[in-house]
């Protein structure tokens, strides 16, 4: 099964872990999800912040 990564330095999608771990987010199941990584991560962060606010 192929894993897809989003490289934060270059803004490129990578097939497999090609760059340093500190430069990439993933893995994602599809190339399309990896390409949307910044949006997916922002959505998850927003949801986590809302959950934290409710629990405090």
PDB file of N, CA and C in Angstrom:
ATOM      1  N   UNK A   1       0.840  -1.178   0.000  1.00  0.00           N
ATOM      2  CA  UNK A   1       0.000   0.000   0.000  1.00  0.00           C
ATOM      3  C   UNK A   1       0.891   1.250   0.000  1.00  0.00           C
ATOM      4  N   UNK A   2       0.632   2.138  -0.910  1.00  0.00           N
ATOM      5  CA  UNK A   2       1.411   3.358  -1.023  1.00  0.00           C
ATOM      6  C   UNK A   2       0.975   4.359   0.034  1.00  0.00           C
ATOM      7  N   UNK A   3       1.955   5.002   0.656  1.00  0.00           N
ATOM      8  CA  UNK A   3       1.684   6.089   1.583  1.00  0.00           C
ATOM      9  C   UNK A   3       2.060   7.394   0.901  1.00  0.00           C
ATOM     10  N   UNK A   4       1.281   8.419   1.153  1.00  0.00           N
ATOM     11  CA  UNK A   4       1.510   9.735   0.570  1.00  0.00           C
ATOM     12  C   UNK A   4       1.807  10.724   1.678  1.00  0.00           C
ATOM     13  N   UNK A   5       2.732  11.628   1.417  1.00  0.00           N
ATOM     14  CA  UNK A   5       3.173  12.606   2.404  1.00  0.00           C
ATOM     15  C   UNK A   5       3.101  14.001   1.801  1.00  0.00           C
ATOM     16  N   UNK A   6       2.943  14.993   2.659  1.00  0.00           N
ATOM     17  CA  UNK A   6       2.969  16.388   2.236  1.00  0.00           C
ATOM     18  C   UNK A   6       4.247  17.006   2.782  1.00  0.00           C
ATOM     19  N   UNK A   7       5.080  17.554   1.901  1.00  0.00           N
ATOM     20  CA  UNK A   7       6.321  18.183   2.303  1.00  0.00           C
ATOM     21  C   UNK A   7       6.040  19.649   2.613  1.00  0.00           C
ATOM     22  N   UNK A   8       6.230  20.029   3.878  1.00  0.00           N
ATOM     23  CA  UNK A   8       5.957  21.401   4.312  1.00  0.00           C
ATOM     24  C   UNK A   8       6.942  22.413   3.756  1.00  0.00           C
ATOM     25  N   UNK A   9       8.151  21.992   3.474  1.00  0.00           N
ATOM     26  CA  UNK A   9       9.152  22.920   2.935  1.00  0.00           C
ATOM     27  C   UNK A   9       8.885  23.261   1.479  1.00  0.00           C
ATOM     28  N   UNK A  10       8.533  22.258   0.692  1.00  0.00           N
ATOM     29  CA  UNK A  10       8.375  22.463  -0.746  1.00  0.00           C
ATOM     30  C   UNK A  10       6.923  22.635  -1.182  1.00  0.00           C
ATOM     31  N   UNK A  11       5.977  22.188  -0.332  1.00  0.00           N
ATOM     32  CA  UNK A  11       4.572  22.220  -0.706  1.00  0.00           C
ATOM     33  C   UNK A  11       4.201  21.122  -1.683  1.00  0.00           C
ATOM     34  N   UNK A  12       5.084  20.155  -1.842  1.00  0.00           N
ATOM     35  CA  UNK A  12       4.870  19.057  -2.791  1.00  0.00           C
ATOM     36  C   UNK A  12       4.346  17.811  -2.088  1.00  0.00           C
ATOM     37  N   UNK A  13       3.630  16.995  -2.839  1.00  0.00           N
ATOM     38  CA  UNK A  13       3.190  15.687  -2.372  1.00  0.00           C
ATOM     39  C   UNK A  13       4.264  14.673  -2.747  1.00  0.00           C
ATOM     40  N   UNK A  14       4.575  13.773  -1.813  1.00  0.00           N
ATOM     41  CA  UNK A  14       5.598  12.752  -2.052  1.00  0.00           C
ATOM     42  C   UNK A  14       4.986  11.368  -1.952  1.00  0.00           C
ATOM     43  N   UNK A  15       5.383  10.498  -2.829  1.00  0.00           N
ATOM     44  CA  UNK A  15       4.976   9.098  -2.760  1.00  0.00           C
ATOM     45  C   UNK A  15       6.024   8.372  -1.947  1.00  0.00           C
ATOM     46  N   UNK A  16       5.631   7.928  -0.759  1.00  0.00           N
ATOM     47  CA  UNK A  16       6.591   7.323   0.157  1.00  0.00           C
ATOM     48  C   UNK A  16       7.328   8.408   0.918  1.00  0.00           C
ATOM     49  N   UNK A  17       8.015   7.992   1.966  1.00  0.00           N
ATOM     50  CA  UNK A  17       8.748   8.928   2.815  1.00  0.00           C
ATOM     51  C   UNK A  17      10.074   9.285   2.158  1.00  0.00           C
ATOM     52  N   UNK A  18      10.109  10.396   1.440  1.00  0.00           N
ATOM     53  CA  UNK A  18      11.297  10.789   0.701  1.00  0.00           C
ATOM     54  C   UNK A  18      12.128  11.845   1.411  1.00  0.00           C
ATOM     55  N   UNK A  19      11.507  12.685   2.200  1.00  0.00           N
ATOM     56  CA  UNK A  19      12.220  13.789   2.837  1.00  0.00           C
ATOM     57  C   UNK A  19      12.328  13.557   4.338  1.00  0.00           C
ATOM     58  N   UNK A  20      13.000  14.482   5.011  1.00  0.00           N
ATOM     59  CA  UNK A  20      13.140  14.392   6.456  1.00  0.00           C
ATOM     60  C   UNK A  20      11.776  14.390   7.135  1.00  0.00           C
ATOM     61  N   UNK A  21      11.666  13.634   8.202  1.00  0.00           N
ATOM     62  CA  UNK A  21      10.406  13.564   8.934  1.00  0.00           C
ATOM     63  C   UNK A  21       9.935  14.917   9.439  1.00  0.00           C
ATOM     64  N   UNK A  22      10.857  15.795   9.794  1.00  0.00           N
ATOM     65  CA  UNK A  22      10.481  17.114  10.299  1.00  0.00           C
ATOM     66  C   UNK A  22       9.923  18.016   9.201  1.00  0.00           C
ATOM     67  N   UNK A  23      10.114  17.637   7.944  1.00  0.00           N
ATOM     68  CA  UNK A  23       9.636  18.445   6.821  1.00  0.00           C
ATOM     69  C   UNK A  23       8.323  17.945   6.235  1.00  0.00           C
ATOM     70  N   UNK A  24       7.775  16.846   6.756  1.00  0.00           N
ATOM     71  CA  UNK A  24       6.606  16.281   6.102  1.00  0.00           C
ATOM     72  C   UNK A  24       5.510  15.913   7.090  1.00  0.00           C
ATOM     73  N   UNK A  25       4.285  15.891   6.571  1.00  0.00           N
ATOM     74  CA  UNK A  25       3.106  15.462   7.322  1.00  0.00           C
ATOM     75  C   UNK A  25       2.520  14.244   6.633  1.00  0.00           C
ATOM     76  N   UNK A  26       2.006  13.332   7.426  1.00  0.00           N
ATOM     77  CA  UNK A  26       1.398  12.135   6.883  1.00  0.00           C
ATOM     78  C   UNK A  26       1.712  10.960   7.770  1.00  0.00           C
ATOM     79  N   UNK A  27       1.441   9.795   7.297  1.00  0.00           N
ATOM     80  CA  UNK A  27       1.060   9.475   5.928  1.00  0.00           C
ATOM     81  C   UNK A  27      -0.436   9.668   5.686  1.00  0.00           C
ATOM     82  N   UNK A  28      -0.759   9.832   4.422  1.00  0.00           N
ATOM     83  CA  UNK A  28      -2.135   9.922   3.964  1.00  0.00           C
ATOM     84  C   UNK A  28      -2.392   8.756   3.023  1.00  0.00           C
ATOM     85  N   UNK A  29      -3.645   8.337   2.940  1.00  0.00           N
ATOM     86  CA  UNK A  29      -4.013   7.176   2.127  1.00  0.00           C
ATOM     87  C   UNK A  29      -4.007   7.481   0.635  1.00  0.00           C
ATOM     88  N   UNK A  30      -4.268   8.748   0.285  1.00  0.00           N
ATOM     89  CA  UNK A  30      -4.349   9.095  -1.132  1.00  0.00           C
ATOM     90  C   UNK A  30      -3.514  10.332  -1.429  1.00  0.00           C
ATOM     91  N   UNK A  31      -3.149  10.478  -2.688  1.00  0.00           N
ATOM     92  CA  UNK A  31      -2.421  11.672  -3.133  1.00  0.00           C
ATOM     93  C   UNK A  31      -3.272  12.922  -2.891  1.00  0.00           C
ATOM     94  N   UNK A  32      -4.574  12.808  -3.117  1.00  0.00           N
ATOM     95  CA  UNK A  32      -5.475  13.945  -2.949  1.00  0.00           C
ATOM     96  C   UNK A  32      -5.510  14.415  -1.500  1.00  0.00           C
ATOM     97  N   UNK A  33      -5.570  13.466  -0.557  1.00  0.00           N
ATOM     98  CA  UNK A  33      -5.555  13.845   0.855  1.00  0.00           C
ATOM     99  C   UNK A  33      -4.230  14.507   1.225  1.00  0.00           C
ATOM    100  N   UNK A  34      -3.130  13.975   0.730  1.00  0.00           N
ATOM    101  CA  UNK A  34      -1.825  14.579   1.013  1.00  0.00           C
ATOM    102  C   UNK A  34      -1.763  15.998   0.466  1.00  0.00           C
ATOM    103  N   UNK A  35      -2.333  16.228  -0.695  1.00  0.00           N
ATOM    104  CA  UNK A  35      -2.336  17.567  -1.286  1.00  0.00           C
ATOM    105  C   UNK A  35      -3.166  18.538  -0.448  1.00  0.00           C
ATOM    106  N   UNK A  36      -4.156  18.013   0.254  1.00  0.00           N
ATOM    107  CA  UNK A  36      -5.006  18.837   1.118  1.00  0.00           C
ATOM    108  C   UNK A  36      -4.495  18.883   2.553  1.00  0.00           C
ATOM    109  N   UNK A  37      -3.297  18.406   2.801  1.00  0.00           N
ATOM    110  CA  UNK A  37      -2.762  18.305   4.161  1.00  0.00           C
ATOM    111  C   UNK A  37      -2.884  19.597   4.964  1.00  0.00           C
ATOM    112  N   UNK A  38      -2.520  20.753   4.426  1.00  0.00           N
ATOM    113  CA  UNK A  38      -2.652  21.963   5.250  1.00  0.00           C
ATOM    114  C   UNK A  38      -4.085  22.214   5.720  1.00  0.00           C
ATOM    115  N   UNK A  39      -5.062  21.972   4.857  1.00  0.00           N
ATOM    116  CA  UNK A  39      -6.457  22.168   5.244  1.00  0.00           C
ATOM    117  C   UNK A  39      -6.892  21.113   6.266  1.00  0.00           C
ATOM    118  N   UNK A  40      -6.507  19.860   6.032  1.00  0.00           N
ATOM    119  CA  UNK A  40      -6.872  18.779   6.956  1.00  0.00           C
ATOM    120  C   UNK A  40      -6.289  19.047   8.334  1.00  0.00           C
ATOM    121  N   UNK A  41      -5.039  19.459   8.384  1.00  0.00           N
ATOM    122  CA  UNK A  41      -4.373  19.725   9.666  1.00  0.00           C
ATOM    123  C   UNK A  41      -5.037  20.906  10.375  1.00  0.00           C
ATOM    124  N   UNK A  42      -5.383  21.955   9.642  1.00  0.00           N
ATOM    125  CA  UNK A  42      -6.056  23.108  10.246  1.00  0.00           C
ATOM    126  C   UNK A  42      -7.417  22.709  10.811  1.00  0.00           C
ATOM    127  N   UNK A  43      -8.154  21.873  10.080  1.00  0.00           N
ATOM    128  CA  UNK A  43      -9.463  21.404  10.562  1.00  0.00           C
ATOM    129  C   UNK A  43      -9.308  20.587  11.842  1.00  0.00           C
ATOM    130  N   UNK A  44      -8.315  19.705  11.865  1.00  0.00           N
ATOM    131  CA  UNK A  44      -8.088  18.879  13.066  1.00  0.00           C
ATOM    132  C   UNK A  44      -7.684  19.740  14.249  1.00  0.00           C
ATOM    133  N   UNK A  45      -6.820  20.728  14.025  1.00  0.00           N
ATOM    134  CA  UNK A  45      -6.376  21.608  15.106  1.00  0.00           C
ATOM    135  C   UNK A  45      -7.551  22.404  15.664  1.00  0.00           C
ATOM    136  N   UNK A  46      -8.429  22.897  14.780  1.00  0.00           N
ATOM    137  CA  UNK A  46      -9.600  23.634  15.227  1.00  0.00           C
ATOM    138  C   UNK A  46     -10.496  22.751  16.092  1.00  0.00           C
ATOM    139  N   UNK A  47     -10.704  21.513  15.637  1.00  0.00           N
ATOM    140  CA  UNK A  47     -11.554  20.592  16.390  1.00  0.00           C
ATOM    141  C   UNK A  47     -10.937  20.257  17.750  1.00  0.00           C
ATOM    142  N   UNK A  48      -9.629  20.015  17.774  1.00  0.00           N
ATOM    143  CA  UNK A  48      -8.956  19.731  19.047  1.00  0.00           C
ATOM    144  C   UNK A  48      -9.074  20.919  20.001  1.00  0.00           C
ATOM    145  N   UNK A  49      -8.906  22.137  19.482  1.00  0.00           N
ATOM    146  CA  UNK A  49      -9.021  23.332  20.326  1.00  0.00           C
ATOM    147  C   UNK A  49     -10.435  23.450  20.882  1.00  0.00           C
ATOM    148  N   UNK A  50     -11.438  23.174  20.071  1.00  0.00           N
ATOM    149  CA  UNK A  50     -12.824  23.226  20.553  1.00  0.00           C
ATOM    150  C   UNK A  50     -13.051  22.176  21.632  1.00  0.00           C
ATOM    151  N   UNK A  51     -12.535  20.968  21.427  1.00  0.00           N
ATOM    152  CA  UNK A  51     -12.674  19.903  22.423  1.00  0.00           C
ATOM    153  C   UNK A  51     -11.986  20.280  23.729  1.00  0.00           C
ATOM    154  N   UNK A  52     -10.787  20.865  23.638  1.00  0.00           N
ATOM    155  CA  UNK A  52     -10.060  21.303  24.831  1.00  0.00           C
ATOM    156  C   UNK A  52     -10.842  22.370  25.584  1.00  0.00           C
ATOM    157  N   UNK A  53     -11.402  23.321  24.851  1.00  0.00           N
ATOM    158  CA  UNK A  53     -12.151  24.411  25.477  1.00  0.00           C
ATOM    159  C   UNK A  53     -13.380  23.863  26.209  1.00  0.00           C
ATOM    160  N   UNK A  54     -14.026  22.853  25.634  1.00  0.00           N
ATOM    161  CA  UNK A  54     -15.194  22.254  26.284  1.00  0.00           C
ATOM    162  C   UNK A  54     -14.807  21.488  27.544  1.00  0.00           C
ATOM    163  N   UNK A  55     -13.622  20.911  27.559  1.00  0.00           N
ATOM    164  CA  UNK A  55     -13.200  20.084  28.683  1.00  0.00           C
ATOM    165  C   UNK A  55     -12.565  20.880  29.821  1.00  0.00           C
ATOM    166  N   UNK A  56     -12.371  22.161  29.630  1.00  0.00           N
ATOM    167  CA  UNK A  56     -11.748  22.976  30.699  1.00  0.00           C
ATOM    168  C   UNK A  56     -12.726  23.892  31.346  1.00  0.00           C
TER     169      UNK A  56
END
